[in-house]
PDB file of C-alpha atoms in Angstrom:
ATOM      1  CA  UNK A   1     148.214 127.026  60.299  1.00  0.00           C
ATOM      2  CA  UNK A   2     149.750 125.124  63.170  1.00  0.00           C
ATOM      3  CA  UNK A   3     148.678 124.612  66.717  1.00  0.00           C
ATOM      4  CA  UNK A   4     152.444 126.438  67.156  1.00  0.00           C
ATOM      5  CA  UNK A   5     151.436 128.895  65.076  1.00  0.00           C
ATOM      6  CA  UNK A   6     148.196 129.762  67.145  1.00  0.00           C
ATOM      7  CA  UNK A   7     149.851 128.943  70.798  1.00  0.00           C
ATOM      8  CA  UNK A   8     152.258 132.065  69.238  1.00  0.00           C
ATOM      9  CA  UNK A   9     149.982 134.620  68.127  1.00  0.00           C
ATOM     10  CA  UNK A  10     148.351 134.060  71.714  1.00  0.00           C
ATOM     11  CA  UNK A  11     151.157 133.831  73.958  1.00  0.00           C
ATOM     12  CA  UNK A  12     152.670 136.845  71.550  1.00  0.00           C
ATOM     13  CA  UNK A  13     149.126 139.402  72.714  1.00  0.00           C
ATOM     14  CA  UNK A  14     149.062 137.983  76.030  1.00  0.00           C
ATOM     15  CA  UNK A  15     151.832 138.061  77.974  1.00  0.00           C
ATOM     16  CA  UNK A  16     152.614 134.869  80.466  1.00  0.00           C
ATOM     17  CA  UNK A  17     149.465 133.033  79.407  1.00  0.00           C
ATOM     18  CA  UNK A  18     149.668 129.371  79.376  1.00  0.00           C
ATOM     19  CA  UNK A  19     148.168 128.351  75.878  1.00  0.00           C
ATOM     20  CA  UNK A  20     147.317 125.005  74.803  1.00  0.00           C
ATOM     21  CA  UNK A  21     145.605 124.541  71.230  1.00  0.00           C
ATOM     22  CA  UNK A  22     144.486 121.123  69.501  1.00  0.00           C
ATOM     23  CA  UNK A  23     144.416 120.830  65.907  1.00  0.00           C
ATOM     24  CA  UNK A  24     140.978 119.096  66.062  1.00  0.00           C
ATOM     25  CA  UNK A  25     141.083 117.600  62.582  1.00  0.00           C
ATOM     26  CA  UNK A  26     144.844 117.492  61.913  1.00  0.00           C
ATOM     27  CA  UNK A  27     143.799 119.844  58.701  1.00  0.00           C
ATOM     28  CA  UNK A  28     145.137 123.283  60.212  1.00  0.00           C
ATOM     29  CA  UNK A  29     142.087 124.841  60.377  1.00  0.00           C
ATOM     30  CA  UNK A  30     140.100 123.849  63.443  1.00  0.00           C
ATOM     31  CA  UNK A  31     141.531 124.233  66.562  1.00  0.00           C
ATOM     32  CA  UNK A  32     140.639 124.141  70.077  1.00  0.00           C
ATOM     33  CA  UNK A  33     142.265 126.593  72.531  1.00  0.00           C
ATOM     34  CA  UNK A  34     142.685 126.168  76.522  1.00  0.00           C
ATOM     35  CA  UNK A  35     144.021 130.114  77.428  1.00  0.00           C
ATOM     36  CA  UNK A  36     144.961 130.756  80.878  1.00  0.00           C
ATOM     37  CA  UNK A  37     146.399 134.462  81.217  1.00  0.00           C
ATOM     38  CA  UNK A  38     146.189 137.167  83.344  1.00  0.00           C
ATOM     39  CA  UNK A  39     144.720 139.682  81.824  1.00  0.00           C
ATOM     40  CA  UNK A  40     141.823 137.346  81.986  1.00  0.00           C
ATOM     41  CA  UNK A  41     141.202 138.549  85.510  1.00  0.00           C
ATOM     42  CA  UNK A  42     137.812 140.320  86.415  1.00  0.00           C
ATOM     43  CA  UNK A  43     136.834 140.425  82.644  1.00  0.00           C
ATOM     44  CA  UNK A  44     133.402 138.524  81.613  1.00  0.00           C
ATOM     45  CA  UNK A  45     133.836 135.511  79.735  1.00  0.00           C
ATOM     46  CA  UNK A  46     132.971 137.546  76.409  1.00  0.00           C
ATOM     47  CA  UNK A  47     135.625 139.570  76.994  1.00  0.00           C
ATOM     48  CA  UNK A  48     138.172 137.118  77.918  1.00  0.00           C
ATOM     49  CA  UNK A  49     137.190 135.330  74.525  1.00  0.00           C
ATOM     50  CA  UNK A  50     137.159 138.647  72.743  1.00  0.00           C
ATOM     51  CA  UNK A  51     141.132 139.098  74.000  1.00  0.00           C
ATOM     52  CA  UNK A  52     141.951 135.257  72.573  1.00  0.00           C
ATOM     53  CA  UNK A  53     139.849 136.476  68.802  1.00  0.00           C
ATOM     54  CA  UNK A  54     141.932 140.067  68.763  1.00  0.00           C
ATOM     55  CA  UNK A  55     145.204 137.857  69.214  1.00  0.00           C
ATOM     56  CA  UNK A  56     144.406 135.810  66.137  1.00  0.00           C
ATOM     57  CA  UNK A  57     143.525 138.679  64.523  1.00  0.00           C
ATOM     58  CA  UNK A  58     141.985 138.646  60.542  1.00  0.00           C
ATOM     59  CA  UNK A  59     143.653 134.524  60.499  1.00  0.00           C
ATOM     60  CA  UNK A  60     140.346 134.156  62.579  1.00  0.00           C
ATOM     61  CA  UNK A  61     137.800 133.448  59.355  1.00  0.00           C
ATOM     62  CA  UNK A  62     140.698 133.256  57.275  1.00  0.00           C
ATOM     63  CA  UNK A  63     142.872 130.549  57.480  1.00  0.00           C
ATOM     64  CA  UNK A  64     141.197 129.513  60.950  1.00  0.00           C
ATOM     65  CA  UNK A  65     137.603 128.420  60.490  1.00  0.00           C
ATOM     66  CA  UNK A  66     136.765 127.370  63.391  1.00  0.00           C
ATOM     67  CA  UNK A  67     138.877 128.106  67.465  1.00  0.00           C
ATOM     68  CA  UNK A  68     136.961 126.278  70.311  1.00  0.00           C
ATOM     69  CA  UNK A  69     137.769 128.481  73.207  1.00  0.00           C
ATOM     70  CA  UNK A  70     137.833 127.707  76.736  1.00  0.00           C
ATOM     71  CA  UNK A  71     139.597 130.765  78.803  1.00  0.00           C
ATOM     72  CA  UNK A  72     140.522 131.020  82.369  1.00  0.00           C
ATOM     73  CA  UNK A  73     141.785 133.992  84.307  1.00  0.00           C
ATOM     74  CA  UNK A  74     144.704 131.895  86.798  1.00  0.00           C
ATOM     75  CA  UNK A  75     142.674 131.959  89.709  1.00  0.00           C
ATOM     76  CA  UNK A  76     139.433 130.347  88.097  1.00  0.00           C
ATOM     77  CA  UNK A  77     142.000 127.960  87.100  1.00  0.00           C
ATOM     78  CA  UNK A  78     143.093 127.156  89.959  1.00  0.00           C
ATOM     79  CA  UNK A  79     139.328 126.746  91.681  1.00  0.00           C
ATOM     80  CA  UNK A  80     138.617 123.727  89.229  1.00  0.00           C
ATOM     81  CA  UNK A  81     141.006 120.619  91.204  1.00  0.00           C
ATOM     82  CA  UNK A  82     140.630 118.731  87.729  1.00  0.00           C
ATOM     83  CA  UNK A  83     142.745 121.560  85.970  1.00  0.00           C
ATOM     84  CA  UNK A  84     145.958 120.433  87.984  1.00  0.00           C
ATOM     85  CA  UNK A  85     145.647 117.182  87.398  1.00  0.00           C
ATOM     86  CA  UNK A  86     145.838 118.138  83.930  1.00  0.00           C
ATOM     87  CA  UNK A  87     148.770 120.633  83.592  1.00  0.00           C
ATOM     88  CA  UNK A  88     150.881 117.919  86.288  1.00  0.00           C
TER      89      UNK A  88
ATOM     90  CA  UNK B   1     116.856 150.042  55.610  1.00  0.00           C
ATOM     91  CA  UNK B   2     120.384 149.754  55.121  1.00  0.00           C
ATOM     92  CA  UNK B   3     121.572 146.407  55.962  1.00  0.00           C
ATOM     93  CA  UNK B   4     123.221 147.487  59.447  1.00  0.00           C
ATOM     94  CA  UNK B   5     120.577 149.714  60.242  1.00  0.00           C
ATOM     95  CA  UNK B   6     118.547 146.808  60.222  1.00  0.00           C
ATOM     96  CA  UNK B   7     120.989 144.065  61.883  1.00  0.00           C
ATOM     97  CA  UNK B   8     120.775 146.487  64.855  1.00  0.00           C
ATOM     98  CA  UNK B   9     116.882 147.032  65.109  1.00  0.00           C
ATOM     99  CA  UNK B  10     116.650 143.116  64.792  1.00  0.00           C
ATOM    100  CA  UNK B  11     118.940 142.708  67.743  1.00  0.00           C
ATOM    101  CA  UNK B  12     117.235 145.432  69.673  1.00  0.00           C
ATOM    102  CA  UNK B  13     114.082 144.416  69.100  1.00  0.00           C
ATOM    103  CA  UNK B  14     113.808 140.091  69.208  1.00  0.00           C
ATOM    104  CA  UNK B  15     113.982 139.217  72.806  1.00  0.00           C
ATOM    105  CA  UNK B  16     116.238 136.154  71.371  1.00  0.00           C
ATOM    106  CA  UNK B  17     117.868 136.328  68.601  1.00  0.00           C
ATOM    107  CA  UNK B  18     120.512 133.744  66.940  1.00  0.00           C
ATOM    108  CA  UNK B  19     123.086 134.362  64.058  1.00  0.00           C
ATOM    109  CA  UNK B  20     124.201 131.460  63.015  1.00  0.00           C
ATOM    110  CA  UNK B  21     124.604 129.225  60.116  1.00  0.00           C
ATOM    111  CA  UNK B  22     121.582 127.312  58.275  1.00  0.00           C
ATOM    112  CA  UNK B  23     118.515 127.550  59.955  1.00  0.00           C
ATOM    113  CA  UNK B  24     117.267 126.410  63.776  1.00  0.00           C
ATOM    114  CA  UNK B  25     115.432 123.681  61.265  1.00  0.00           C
ATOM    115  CA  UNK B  26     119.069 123.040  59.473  1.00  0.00           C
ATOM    116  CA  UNK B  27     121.951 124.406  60.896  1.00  0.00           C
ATOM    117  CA  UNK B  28     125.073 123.926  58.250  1.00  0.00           C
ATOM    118  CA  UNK B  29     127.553 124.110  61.042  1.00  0.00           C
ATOM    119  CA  UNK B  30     128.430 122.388  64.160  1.00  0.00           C
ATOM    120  CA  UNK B  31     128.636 125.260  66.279  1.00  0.00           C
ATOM    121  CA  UNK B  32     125.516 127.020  65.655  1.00  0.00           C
ATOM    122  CA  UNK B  33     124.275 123.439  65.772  1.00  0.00           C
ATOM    123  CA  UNK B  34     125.189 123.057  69.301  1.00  0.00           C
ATOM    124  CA  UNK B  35     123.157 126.890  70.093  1.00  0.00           C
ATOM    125  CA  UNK B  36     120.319 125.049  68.956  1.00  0.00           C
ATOM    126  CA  UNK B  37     120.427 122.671  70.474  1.00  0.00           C
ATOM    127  CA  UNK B  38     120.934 124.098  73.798  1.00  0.00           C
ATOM    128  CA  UNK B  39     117.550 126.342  73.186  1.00  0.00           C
ATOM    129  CA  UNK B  40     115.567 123.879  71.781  1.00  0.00           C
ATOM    130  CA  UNK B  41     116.358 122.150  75.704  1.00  0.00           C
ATOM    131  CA  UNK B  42     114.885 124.905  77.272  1.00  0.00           C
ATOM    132  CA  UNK B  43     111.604 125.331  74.867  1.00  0.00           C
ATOM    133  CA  UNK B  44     112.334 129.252  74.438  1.00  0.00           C
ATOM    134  CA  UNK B  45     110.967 130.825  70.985  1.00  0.00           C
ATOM    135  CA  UNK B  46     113.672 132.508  69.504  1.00  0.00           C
ATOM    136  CA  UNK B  47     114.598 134.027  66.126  1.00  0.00           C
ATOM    137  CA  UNK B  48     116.876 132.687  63.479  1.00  0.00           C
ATOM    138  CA  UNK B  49     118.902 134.515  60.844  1.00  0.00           C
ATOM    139  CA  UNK B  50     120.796 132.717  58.800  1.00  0.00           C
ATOM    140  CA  UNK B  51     124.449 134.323  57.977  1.00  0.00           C
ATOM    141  CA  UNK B  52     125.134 132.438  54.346  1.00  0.00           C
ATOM    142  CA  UNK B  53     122.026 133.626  53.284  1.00  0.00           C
ATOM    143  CA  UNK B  54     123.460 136.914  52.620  1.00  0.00           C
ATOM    144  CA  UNK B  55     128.275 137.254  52.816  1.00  0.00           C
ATOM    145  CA  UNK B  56     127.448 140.685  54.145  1.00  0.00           C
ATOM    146  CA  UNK B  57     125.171 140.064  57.599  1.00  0.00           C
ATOM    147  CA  UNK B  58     128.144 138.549  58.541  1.00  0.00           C
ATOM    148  CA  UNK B  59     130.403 141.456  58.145  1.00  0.00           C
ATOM    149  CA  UNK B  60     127.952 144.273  59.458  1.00  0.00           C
ATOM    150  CA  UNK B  61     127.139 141.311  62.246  1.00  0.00           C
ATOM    151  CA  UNK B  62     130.633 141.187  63.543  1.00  0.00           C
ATOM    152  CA  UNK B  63     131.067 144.768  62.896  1.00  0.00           C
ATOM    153  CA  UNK B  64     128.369 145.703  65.353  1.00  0.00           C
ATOM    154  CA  UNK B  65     128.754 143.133  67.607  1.00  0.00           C
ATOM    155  CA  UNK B  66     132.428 143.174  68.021  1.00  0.00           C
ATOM    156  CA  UNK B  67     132.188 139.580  67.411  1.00  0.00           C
ATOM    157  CA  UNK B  68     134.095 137.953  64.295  1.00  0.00           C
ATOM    158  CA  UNK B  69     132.545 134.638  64.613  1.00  0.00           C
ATOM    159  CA  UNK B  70     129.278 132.636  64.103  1.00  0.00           C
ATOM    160  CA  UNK B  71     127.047 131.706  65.895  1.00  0.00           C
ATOM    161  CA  UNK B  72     126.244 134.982  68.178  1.00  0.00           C
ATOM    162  CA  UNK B  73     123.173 134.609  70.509  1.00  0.00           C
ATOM    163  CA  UNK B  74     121.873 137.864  71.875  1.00  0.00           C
ATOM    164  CA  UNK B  75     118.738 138.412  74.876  1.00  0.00           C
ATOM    165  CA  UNK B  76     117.355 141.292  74.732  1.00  0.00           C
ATOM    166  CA  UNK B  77     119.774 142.803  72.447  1.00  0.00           C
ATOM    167  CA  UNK B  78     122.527 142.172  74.172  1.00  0.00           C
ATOM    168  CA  UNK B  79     125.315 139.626  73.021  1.00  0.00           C
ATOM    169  CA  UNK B  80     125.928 136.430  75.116  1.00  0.00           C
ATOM    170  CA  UNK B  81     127.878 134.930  73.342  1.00  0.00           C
ATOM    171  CA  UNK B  82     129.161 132.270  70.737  1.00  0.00           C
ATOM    172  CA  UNK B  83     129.106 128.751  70.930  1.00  0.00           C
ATOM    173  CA  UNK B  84     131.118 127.982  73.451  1.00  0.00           C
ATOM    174  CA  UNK B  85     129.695 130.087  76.171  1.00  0.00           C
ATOM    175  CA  UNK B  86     126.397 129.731  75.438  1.00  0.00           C
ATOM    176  CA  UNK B  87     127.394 125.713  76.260  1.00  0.00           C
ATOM    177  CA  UNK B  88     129.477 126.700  79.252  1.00  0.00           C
ATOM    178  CA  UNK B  89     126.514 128.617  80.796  1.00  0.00           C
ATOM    179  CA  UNK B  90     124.096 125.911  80.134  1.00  0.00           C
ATOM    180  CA  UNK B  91     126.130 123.418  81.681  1.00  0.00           C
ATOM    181  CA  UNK B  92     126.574 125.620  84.821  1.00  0.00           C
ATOM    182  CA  UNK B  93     122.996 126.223  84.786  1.00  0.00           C
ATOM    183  CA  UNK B  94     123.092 129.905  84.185  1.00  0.00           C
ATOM    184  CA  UNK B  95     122.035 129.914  81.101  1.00  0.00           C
ATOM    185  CA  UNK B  96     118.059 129.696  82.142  1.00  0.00           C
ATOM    186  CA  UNK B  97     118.282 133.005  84.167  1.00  0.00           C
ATOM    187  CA  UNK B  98     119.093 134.736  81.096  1.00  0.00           C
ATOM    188  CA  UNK B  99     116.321 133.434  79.346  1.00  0.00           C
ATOM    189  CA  UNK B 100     113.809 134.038  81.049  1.00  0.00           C
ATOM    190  CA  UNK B 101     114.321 137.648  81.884  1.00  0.00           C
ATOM    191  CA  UNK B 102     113.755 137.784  77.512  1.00  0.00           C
ATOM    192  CA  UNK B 103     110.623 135.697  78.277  1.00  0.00           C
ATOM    193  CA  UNK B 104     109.435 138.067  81.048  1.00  0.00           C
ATOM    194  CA  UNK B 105     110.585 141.152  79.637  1.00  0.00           C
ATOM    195  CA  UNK B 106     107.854 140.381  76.493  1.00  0.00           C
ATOM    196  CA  UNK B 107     104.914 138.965  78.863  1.00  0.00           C
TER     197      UNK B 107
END
């Protein structure tokens, strides 16, 4: 898979998330995910990673072996200054 | 006992409890590697089941759990989470808290 291919299945689930993914190894199959949505907002972080895992669906331990997941709901995003910096 | 049936009396039962991949002696992946590694900082005694040992944990795991990857850490039987949030919590020091009410809770 590509990191397009991920960003899409995500972005697809969650509507008006910002998704950024890394293909870690440049082999398609270990990726790291930033996810920034709202439907992030008031859910635990198990929950917010269990929305990103129900997006990817049965590629997750299929083609996609491994997803390092960092999630934000827009406002915890917004709380860290260094996050800015980063999407400026 | 049925293979489920006993994935959820281990998880009920073991104030910590990791699934993960290898053992807390060898972990075989670099995720349940970092778990370890986290708990091993804090001193805790915890229980390891290894998920290659046996294709099917894994799928009764996940089924119960709601969970589809490895590792999975769960205090007193409930799930905290995979690798990445058990490293987020222990980096925002909330990880401890959680501990030790598995610690206390067996005293």
């Amino acid at each position: 898979m590509t990191e397009q291919d991920i960003k899409g299945l995500i972005e697809s689930k969650l509507q008006g998330a910002r998704v950024f993914v890394t293909d870690l190894q440049g082999t398609g199959d270990h990726f790291e995910a930033v996810v920034i949505a709202p439907q992030f907002k008031g859910k635990s972080r198990l929950n917010q990673h269990r929305l990103v895992y129900d997006a990817c669906g049965d590629h997750l331990t299929k083609e996609i072996h491994a997803l390092k997941l960092q999630t934000h709901s827009p406002d915890e995003w917004k709380k860290d200054p260094k996050n800015n910096a980063r999407l400026a | 006992m049925e293979l489920a049936e006993q994935i959820k009396q281990d998880i009920e039962t073991a104030p910590i409890i990791l699934y993960m991949k290898g053992t807390k002696a060898m972990p075989m992946c670099g995720f349940s590697n970092a778990v370890v590694q986290v708990l091993n900082q804090y001193g805790v005694e915890y229980r390891d089941v290894d998920v290659l040992a046996d294709p099917e944990i894994r799928v009764r795991l996940s089924e119960f759990s709601n969970w589809p990857t490895i590792p999975q850490l769960f205090v007193n039987g409930e799930l905290i989470g995979g690798a990445d949030i058990v490293v987020e919590l222990h980096e925002k020091e909330e990880l401890l808290p959680i501990l030790e009410k598995a610690v206390v809770s067996t005293a």
